[in-house]
Coordinates of C-alpha atoms and ligand atoms in Angstrom, one line a residue:
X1 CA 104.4 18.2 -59.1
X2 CA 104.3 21.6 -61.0
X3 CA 101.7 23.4 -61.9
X4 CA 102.0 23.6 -65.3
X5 CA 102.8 19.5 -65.5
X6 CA 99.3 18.7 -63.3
X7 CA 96.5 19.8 -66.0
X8 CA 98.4 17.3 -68.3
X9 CA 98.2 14.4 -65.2
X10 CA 94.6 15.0 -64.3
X11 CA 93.8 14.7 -68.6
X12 CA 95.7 11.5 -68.0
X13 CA 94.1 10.0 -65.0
X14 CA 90.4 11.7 -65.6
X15 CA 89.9 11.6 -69.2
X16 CA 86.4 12.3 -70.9
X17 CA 86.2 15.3 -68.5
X18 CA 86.4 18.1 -70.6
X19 CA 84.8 20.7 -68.3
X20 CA 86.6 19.6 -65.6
X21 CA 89.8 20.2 -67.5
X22 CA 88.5 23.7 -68.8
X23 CA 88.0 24.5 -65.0
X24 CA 91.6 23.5 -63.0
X25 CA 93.5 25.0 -67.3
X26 CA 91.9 28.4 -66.4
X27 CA 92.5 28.5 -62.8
X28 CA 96.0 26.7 -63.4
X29 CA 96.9 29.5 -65.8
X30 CA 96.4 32.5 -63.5
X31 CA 97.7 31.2 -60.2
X32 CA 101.6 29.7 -61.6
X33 CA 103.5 33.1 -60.3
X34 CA 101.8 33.1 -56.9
X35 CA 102.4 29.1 -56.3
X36 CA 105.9 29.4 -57.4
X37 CA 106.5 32.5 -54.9
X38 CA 105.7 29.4 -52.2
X39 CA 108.3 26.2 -52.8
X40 CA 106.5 24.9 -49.6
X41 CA 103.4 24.3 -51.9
X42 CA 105.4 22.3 -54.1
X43 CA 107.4 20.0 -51.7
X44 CA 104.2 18.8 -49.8
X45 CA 102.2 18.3 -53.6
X46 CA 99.3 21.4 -52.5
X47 CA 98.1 21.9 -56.1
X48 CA 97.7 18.4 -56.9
X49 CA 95.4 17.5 -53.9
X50 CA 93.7 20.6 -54.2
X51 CA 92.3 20.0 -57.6
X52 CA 91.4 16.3 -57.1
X53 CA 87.9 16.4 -54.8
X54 CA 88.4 15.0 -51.7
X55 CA 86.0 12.1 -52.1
X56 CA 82.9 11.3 -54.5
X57 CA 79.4 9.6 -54.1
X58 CA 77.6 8.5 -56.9
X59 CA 74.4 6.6 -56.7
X60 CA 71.4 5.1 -58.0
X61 CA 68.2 7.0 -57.6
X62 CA 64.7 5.2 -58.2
X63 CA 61.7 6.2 -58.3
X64 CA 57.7 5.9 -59.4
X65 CA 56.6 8.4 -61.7
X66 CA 52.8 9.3 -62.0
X67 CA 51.9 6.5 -64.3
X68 CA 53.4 3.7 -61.9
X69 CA 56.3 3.0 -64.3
X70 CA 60.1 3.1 -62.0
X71 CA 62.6 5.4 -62.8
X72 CA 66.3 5.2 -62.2
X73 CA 68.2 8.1 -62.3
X74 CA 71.9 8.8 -61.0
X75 CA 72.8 10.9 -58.0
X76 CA 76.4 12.7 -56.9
X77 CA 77.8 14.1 -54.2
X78 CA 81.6 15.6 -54.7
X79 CA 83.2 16.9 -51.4
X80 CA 85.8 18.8 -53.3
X81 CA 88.1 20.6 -50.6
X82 CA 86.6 21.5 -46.6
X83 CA 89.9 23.3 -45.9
X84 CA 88.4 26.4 -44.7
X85 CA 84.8 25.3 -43.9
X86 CA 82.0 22.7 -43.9
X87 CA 81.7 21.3 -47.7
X88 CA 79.0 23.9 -49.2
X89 CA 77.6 23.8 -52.9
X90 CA 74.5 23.2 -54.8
X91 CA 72.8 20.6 -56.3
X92 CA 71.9 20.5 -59.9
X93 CA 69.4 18.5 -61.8
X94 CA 69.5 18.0 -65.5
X95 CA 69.7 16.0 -68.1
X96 CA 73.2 16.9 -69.0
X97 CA 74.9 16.6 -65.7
X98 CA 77.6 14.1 -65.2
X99 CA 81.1 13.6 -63.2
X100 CA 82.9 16.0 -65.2
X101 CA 80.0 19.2 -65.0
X102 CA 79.9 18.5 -61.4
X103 CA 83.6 18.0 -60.8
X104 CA 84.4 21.9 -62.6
X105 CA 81.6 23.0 -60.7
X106 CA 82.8 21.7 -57.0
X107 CA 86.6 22.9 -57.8
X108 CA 85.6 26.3 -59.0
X109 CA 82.8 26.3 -55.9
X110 CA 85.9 26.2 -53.6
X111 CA 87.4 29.3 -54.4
X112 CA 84.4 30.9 -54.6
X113 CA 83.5 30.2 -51.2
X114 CA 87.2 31.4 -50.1
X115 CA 86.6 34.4 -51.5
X116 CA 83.5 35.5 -49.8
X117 CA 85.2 35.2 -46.8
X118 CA 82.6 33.0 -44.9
X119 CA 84.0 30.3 -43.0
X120 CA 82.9 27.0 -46.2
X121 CA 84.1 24.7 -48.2
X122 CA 83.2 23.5 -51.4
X123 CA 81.3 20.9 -52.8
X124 CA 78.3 20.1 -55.6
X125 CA 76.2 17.4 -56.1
X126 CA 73.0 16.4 -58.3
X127 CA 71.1 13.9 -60.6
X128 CA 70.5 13.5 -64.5
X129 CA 66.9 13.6 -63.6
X130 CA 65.1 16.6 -65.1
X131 CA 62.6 18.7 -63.7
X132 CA 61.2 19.8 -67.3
X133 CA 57.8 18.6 -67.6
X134 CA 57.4 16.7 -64.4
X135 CA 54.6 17.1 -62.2
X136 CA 54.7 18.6 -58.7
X137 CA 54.2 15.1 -57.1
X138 CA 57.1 13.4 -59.7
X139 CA 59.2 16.4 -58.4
X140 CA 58.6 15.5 -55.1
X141 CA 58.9 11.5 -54.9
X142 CA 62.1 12.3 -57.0
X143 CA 63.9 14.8 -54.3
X144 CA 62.3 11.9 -51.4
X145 CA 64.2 9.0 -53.4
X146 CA 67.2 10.9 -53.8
X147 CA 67.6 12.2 -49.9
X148 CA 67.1 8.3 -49.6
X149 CA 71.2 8.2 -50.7
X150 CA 72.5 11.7 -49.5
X151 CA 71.4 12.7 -45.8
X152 CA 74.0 9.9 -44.9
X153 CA 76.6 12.4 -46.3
X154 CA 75.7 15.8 -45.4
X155 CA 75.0 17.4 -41.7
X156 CA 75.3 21.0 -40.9
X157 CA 79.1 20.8 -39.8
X158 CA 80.1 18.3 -42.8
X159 CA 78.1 19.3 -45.7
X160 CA 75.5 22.1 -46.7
X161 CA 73.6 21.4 -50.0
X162 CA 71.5 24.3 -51.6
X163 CA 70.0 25.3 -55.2
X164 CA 71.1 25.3 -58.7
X165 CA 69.9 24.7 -62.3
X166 CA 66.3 22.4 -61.5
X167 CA 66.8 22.9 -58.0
X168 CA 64.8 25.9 -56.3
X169 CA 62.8 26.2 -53.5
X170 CA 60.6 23.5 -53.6
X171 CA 62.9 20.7 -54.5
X172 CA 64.8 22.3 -51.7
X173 CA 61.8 22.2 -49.2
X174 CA 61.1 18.5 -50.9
X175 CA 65.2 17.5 -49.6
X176 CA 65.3 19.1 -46.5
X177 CA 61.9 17.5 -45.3
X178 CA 62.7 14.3 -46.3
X179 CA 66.4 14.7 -44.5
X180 CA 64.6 15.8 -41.6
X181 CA 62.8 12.6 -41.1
X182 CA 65.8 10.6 -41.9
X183 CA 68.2 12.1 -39.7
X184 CA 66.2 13.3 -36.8
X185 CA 67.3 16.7 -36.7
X186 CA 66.3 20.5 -37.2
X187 CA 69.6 22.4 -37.5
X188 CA 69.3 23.8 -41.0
X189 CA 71.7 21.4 -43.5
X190 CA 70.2 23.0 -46.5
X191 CA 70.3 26.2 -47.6
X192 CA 67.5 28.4 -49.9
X193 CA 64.9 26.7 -47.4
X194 CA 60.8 28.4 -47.1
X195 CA 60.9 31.0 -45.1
X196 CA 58.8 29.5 -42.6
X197 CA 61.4 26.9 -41.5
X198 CA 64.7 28.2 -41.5
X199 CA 65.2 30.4 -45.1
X200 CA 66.8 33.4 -44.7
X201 CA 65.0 36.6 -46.5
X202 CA 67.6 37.3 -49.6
X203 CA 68.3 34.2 -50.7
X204 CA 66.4 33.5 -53.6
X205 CA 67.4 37.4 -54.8
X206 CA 71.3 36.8 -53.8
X207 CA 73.0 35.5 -56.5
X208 CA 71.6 38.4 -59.1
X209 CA 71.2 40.8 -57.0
X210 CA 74.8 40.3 -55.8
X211 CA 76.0 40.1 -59.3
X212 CA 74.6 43.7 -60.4
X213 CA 76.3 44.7 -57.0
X214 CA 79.5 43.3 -58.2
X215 CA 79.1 45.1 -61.7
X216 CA 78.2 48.0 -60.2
X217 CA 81.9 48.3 -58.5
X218 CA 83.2 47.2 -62.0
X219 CA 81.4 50.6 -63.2
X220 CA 82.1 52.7 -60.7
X221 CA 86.1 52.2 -61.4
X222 CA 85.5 53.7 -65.0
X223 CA 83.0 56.7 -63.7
X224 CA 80.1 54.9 -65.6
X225 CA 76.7 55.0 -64.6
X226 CA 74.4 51.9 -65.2
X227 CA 71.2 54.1 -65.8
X228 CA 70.0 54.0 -68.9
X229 CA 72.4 51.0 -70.1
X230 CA 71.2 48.0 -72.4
X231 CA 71.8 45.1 -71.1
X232 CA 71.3 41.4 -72.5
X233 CA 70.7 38.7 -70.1
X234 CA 70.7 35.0 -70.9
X235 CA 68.7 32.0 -68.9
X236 CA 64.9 33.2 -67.3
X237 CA 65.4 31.4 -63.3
X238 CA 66.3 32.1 -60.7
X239 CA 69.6 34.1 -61.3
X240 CA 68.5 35.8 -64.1
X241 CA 64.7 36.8 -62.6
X242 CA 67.0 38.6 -60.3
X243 CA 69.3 40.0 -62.2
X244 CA 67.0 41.8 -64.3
X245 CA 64.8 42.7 -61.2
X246 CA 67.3 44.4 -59.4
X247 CA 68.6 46.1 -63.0
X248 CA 65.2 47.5 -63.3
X249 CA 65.2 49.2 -60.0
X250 CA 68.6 50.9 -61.1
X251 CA 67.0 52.2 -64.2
X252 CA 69.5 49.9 -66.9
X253 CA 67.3 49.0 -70.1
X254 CA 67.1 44.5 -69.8
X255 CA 66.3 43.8 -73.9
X256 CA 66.9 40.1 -73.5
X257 CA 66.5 37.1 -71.6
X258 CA 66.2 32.9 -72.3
X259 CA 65.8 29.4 -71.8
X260 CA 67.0 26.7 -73.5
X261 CA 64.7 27.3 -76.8
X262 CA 65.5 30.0 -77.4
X263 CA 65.9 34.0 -76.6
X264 CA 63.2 37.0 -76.5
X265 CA 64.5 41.0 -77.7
X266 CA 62.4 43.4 -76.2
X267 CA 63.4 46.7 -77.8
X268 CA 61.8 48.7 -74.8
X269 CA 63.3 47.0 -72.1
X270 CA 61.6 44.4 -69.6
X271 CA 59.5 46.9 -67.3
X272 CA 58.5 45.8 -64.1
X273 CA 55.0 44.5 -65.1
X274 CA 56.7 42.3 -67.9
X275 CA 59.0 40.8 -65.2
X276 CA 55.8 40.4 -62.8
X277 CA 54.6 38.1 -66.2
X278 CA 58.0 36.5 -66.2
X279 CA 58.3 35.8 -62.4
X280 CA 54.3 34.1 -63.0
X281 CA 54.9 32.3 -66.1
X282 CA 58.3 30.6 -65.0
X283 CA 57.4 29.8 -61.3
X284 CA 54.1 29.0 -61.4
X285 CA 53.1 27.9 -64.4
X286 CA 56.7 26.9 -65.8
X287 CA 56.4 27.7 -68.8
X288 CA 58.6 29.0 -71.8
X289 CA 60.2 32.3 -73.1
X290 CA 58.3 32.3 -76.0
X291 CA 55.4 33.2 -74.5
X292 CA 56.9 36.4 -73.2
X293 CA 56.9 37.3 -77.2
X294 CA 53.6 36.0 -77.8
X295 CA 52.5 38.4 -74.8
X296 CA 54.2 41.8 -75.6
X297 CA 54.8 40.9 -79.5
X298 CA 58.3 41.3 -79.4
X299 CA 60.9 39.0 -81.6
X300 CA 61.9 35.6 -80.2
X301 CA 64.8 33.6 -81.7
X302 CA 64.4 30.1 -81.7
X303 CA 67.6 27.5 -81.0
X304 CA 70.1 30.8 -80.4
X305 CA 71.8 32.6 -77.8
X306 CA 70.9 36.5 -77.3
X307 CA 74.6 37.5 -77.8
X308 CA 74.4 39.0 -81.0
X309 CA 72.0 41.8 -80.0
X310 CA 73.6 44.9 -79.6
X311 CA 74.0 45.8 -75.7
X312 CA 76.0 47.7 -73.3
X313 CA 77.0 45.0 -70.5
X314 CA 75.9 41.5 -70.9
X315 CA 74.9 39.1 -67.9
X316 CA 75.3 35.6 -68.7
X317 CA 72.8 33.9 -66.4
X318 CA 72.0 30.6 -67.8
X319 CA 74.4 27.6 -67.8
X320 CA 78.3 26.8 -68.8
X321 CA 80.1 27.6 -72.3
X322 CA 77.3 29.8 -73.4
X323 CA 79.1 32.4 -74.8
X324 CA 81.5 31.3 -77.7
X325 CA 85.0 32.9 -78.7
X326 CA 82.5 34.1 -82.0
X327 CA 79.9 35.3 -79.9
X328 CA 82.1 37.2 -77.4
X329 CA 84.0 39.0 -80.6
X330 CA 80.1 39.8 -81.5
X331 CA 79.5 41.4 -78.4
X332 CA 82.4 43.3 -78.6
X333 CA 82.1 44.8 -82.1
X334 CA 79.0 45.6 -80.6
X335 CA 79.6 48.2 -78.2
X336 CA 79.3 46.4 -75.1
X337 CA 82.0 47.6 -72.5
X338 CA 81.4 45.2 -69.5
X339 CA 80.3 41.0 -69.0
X340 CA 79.6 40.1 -65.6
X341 CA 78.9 36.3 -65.3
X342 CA 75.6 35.0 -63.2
X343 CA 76.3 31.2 -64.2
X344 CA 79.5 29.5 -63.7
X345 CA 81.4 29.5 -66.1
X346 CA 79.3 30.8 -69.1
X347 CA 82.2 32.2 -71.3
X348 CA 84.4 29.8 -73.1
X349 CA 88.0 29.9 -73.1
X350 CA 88.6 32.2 -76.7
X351 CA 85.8 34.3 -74.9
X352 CA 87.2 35.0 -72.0
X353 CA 90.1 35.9 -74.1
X354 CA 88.6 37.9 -76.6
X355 CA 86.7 40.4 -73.6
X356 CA 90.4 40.1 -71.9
X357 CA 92.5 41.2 -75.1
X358 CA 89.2 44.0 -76.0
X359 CA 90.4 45.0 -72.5
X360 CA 87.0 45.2 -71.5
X361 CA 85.3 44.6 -67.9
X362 CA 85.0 40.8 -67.4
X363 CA 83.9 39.6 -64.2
X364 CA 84.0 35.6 -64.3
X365 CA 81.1 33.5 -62.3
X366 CA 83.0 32.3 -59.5
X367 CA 83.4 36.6 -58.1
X368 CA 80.3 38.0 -59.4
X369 CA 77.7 35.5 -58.9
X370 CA 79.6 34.5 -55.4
X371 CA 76.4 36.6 -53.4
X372 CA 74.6 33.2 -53.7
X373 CA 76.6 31.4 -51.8
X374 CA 77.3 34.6 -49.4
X375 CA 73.7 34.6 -48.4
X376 CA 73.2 30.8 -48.1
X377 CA 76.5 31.5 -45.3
X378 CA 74.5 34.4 -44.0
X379 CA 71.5 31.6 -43.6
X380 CA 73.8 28.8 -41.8
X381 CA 74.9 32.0 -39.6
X382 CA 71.6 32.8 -38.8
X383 CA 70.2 29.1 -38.5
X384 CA 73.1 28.4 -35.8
X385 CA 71.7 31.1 -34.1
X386 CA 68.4 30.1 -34.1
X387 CA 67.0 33.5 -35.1
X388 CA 66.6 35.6 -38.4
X389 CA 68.2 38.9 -39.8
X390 CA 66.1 41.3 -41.9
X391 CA 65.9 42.0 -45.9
X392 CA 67.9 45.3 -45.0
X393 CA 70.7 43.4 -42.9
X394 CA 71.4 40.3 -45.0
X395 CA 71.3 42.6 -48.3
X396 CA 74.0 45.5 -46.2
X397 CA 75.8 41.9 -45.7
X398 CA 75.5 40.7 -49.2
X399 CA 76.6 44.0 -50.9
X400 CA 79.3 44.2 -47.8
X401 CA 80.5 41.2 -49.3
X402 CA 80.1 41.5 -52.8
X403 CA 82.5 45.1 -52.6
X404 CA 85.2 43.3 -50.5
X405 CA 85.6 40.1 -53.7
X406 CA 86.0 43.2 -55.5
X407 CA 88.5 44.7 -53.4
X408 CA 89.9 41.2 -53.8
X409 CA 89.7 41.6 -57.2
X410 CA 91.5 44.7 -57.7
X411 CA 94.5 44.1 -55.0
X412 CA 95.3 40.1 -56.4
X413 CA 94.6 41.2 -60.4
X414 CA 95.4 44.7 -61.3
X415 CA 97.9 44.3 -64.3
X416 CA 101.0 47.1 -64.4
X417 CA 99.2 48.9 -67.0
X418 CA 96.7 49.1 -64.8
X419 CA 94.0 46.8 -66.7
X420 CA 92.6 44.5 -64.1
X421 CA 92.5 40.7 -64.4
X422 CA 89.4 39.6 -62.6
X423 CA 90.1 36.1 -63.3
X424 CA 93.5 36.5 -62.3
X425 CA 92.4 38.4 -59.0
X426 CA 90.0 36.2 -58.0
X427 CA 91.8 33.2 -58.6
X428 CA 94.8 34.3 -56.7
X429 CA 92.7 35.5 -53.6
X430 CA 90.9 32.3 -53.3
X431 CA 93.7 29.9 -54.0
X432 CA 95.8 31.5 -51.4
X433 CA 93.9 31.1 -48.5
X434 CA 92.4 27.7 -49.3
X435 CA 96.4 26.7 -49.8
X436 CA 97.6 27.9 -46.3
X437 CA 94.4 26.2 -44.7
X438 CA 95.8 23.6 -46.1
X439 CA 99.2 23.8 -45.6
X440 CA 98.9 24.9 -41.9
X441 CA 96.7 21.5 -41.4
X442 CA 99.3 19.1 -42.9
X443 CA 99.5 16.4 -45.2
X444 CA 95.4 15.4 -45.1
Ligands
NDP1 P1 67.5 27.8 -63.0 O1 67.2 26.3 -63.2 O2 66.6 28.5 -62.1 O3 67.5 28.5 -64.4 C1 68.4 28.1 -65.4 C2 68.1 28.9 -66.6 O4 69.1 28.6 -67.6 C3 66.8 28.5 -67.3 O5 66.2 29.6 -68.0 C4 67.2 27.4 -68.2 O6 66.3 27.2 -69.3 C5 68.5 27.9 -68.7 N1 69.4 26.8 -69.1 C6 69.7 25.7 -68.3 N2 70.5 24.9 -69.0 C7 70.7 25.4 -70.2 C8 71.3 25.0 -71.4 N3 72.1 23.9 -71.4 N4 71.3 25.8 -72.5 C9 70.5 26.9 -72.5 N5 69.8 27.4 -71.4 C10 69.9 26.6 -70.3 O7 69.0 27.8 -62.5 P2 69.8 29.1 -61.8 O8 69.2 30.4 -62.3 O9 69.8 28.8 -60.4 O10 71.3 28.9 -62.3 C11 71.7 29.5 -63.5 C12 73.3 29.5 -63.5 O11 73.7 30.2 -62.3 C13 73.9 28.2 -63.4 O12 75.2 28.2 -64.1 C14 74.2 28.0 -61.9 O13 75.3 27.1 -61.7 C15 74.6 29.4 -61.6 N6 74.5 29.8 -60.2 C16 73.4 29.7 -59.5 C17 73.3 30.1 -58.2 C18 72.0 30.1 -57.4 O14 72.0 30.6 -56.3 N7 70.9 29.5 -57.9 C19 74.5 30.6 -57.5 C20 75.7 30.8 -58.3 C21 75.7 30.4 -59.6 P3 65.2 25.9 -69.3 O15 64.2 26.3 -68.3 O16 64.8 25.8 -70.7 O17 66.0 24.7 -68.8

């Protein structure tokens, strides 16, 4: 089949699975010319079987919540495409996630992973369950019930689960102990685990420190310097906490971040007692923005996105399709010269188009927030070792790795006027070598 007849097939065969679709039309759209430099792809059907998943579990979860009442959530596990690696992604829990968020999120998780060069595959998995609101030992009977399903279909050769929106460390810590007692076994099939029993230091920081790192390359081929920059943020975990923390040590100027609710726009800039407040009121006390604004007196928008305050760079760090085609021509009239992407894919489609016709930087999710997934190789590395690397050798590694997508980047999507196609780059680098893993392994 052709490339350009498959997005029409899957719509066919998978409908209802609109993010899904958004995921293989972009990805579709950049790779045609390098797919059709290969007939071989063509005659053995690559582009077909590489956008289906390889296999999907889906379950039912139940559970006791603190009154006594039973629960019954749904649970997934898509093994997208182990080509390369082990299957490797995270797993989400919200109330919004279904077949089609995790289907997007597995496909686009497999070029990621090719891209960081790390021997993994890709995969993502989670429940509609939400966190919000639960208490610690809710939290925990939930992760215990759901393990009940998955350790059958995860091991540290077959498939590495980590973090993602609702999962952190402790429902981490929650999954892998209950694993552990399941399938009698210590060899690390999790990744973003404690410290004290197998994490590796970095990992929580990774995925926002690696995405400034990525910008930061995006800079440097303009000569600009990110001291002194405004930049908006969107979403207030884990990416975005280190985002901003790793923006303030490079002296940019962070005016906004979120949650769901709503945003805050600190004039002055988040300093790095106010992120100290943030870090606190999200992680221990989970709590909202808003009470940022009630604590420094500063404006928060309720029920909007921060994207039409005026910035510099903006660092979606929050969820999917959270910029809109009308919020990215905002930003632009706005001044701001550079997006680079913390969540997967947080920019619609007229979005991405409007910062790509602005011809302004535009890293997409699955190169600059790919450090999260470096480390959590960096942690199976180390874990198969049995020993650990320090904050300065896993971060060398991580911004090691981060420079070379870039790299990546540049050789795969500079355009002959010279404008470069981060989309285009990444895409093409990633599909490639997932495509002749594949093709060297036969028809599979
Ligand atoms: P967290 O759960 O730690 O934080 C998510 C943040 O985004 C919260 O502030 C949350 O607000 C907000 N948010 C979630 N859903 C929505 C929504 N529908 N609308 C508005 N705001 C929302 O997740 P992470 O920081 O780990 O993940 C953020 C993004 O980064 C996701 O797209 C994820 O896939 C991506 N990512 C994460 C990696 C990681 O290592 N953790 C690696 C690579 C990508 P609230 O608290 O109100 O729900």
């Amino acid at each position: 089949m052709k490339a350009s007849e498959v997005l029409g097939d899957l719509k066919r065969r998978f409908p209802n699975e609109p993010e899904y679709h958004q995921a293989v039309s972009e990805v579709l759209s950049t790779i045609e010319d390098a797919y059709n430099e290969h007939p071989e792809f063509e005659k053995s059907n690559l582009i077909e079987r590489l956008c289906i998943p390889d296999r999907i579990f889906t379950f039912r979860v139940s559970w006791m919540d603190d009154k006594g009442r039973i629960q019954t959530n749904m649970g997934y596990r898509i093994q997208h495409n182990n080509a390369i690696g082990p299957y490797k992604g995270g797993v989400r829990f919200h109330s919004s996630v279904n077949l089609s968020i995790l289907k997007f999120l597995a496909f686009e998780q497999t070029f990621k992973n090719s891209l960081t060069t790390l021997p993994m595959g890709g995969a993502k998995g989670g429940s509609d369950f939400n966190p919000r609101g639960k208490s610690n030992a809710e939290v925990m009977r939930f992760c215990q019930a759901f393990m009940l399903e998955l350790w059958r279909y995860v091991g540290p050769d077959t498939d590495v689960p980590a973090g993602d929106i609702g999962v952190g460390g402790r429902e981490v810590a929650y999954m892998y102990g209950m694993y552990k007692k399941l399938a009698r076994e210590n060899t690390g099939t999790f990744t973003g685990k404690g410290i004290e029993f197998g994490g590796s230091l970095i990992r929580p920081e990774a995925t926002g420190y690696g995405n400034v790192y990525f910008l930061l390359e995006m800079l440097k081929t303009k000569d600009i310097d990110l001291k002194d920059k405004v930049v908006a943020v969107s979403g207030s975990g884990n990416v975005a906490q280190y985002t901003v923390d790793k923006l303030i040590d490079l002296g940019a100027k962070v005016v906004t971040m979120s949650d769901s609710d709503g945003y805050i726009y600190d004039p002055d800039g988040i300093d790095r007692e106010k992120w100290n407040y943030i870090m606190e009121l999200k992680n221990l006390y989970r709590g909202r923005i808003r009470e940022y604004a009630e604590q420094y007196g500063v404006k928060y928008v309720a029920g909007a996105r921060p994207w039409s305050e005026k910035c510099d760079i903006a660092m979606p760090s929050a969820t999917q399709n959270e910029i809109s085609g009308e919020e990215a021509a905002k930003l632009v009239a706005n001044g701001c010269f550079a997006v680079s992407e913390g969540a997967n894919m947080p920019s619609t489609p007229e979005a991405i188009k409007i910062f790509q016709d602005s011809k302004i930087l535009y890293a997409p999710g699955k190169a600059s927030n790919a450090g999260g997934v470096s480390v959590s190789g960096l942690e199976m590395t180390q874990n198969a070792q049995k020993l650990s690397w320090t904050s300065e050798e896993v971060d060398a590694k991580l911004k090691s790795i981060m420079q070379n997508i870039h790299e990546q980047c540049l050789k795969y999507g500079t355009l002959s006027d010279g404008y470069v196609n981060y989309v285009k780059g990444a895409n093409v680098a990633g599909f490639m070598k997932v495509a002749k893993a594949m093709m060297a392994q036969g028809i599979l």
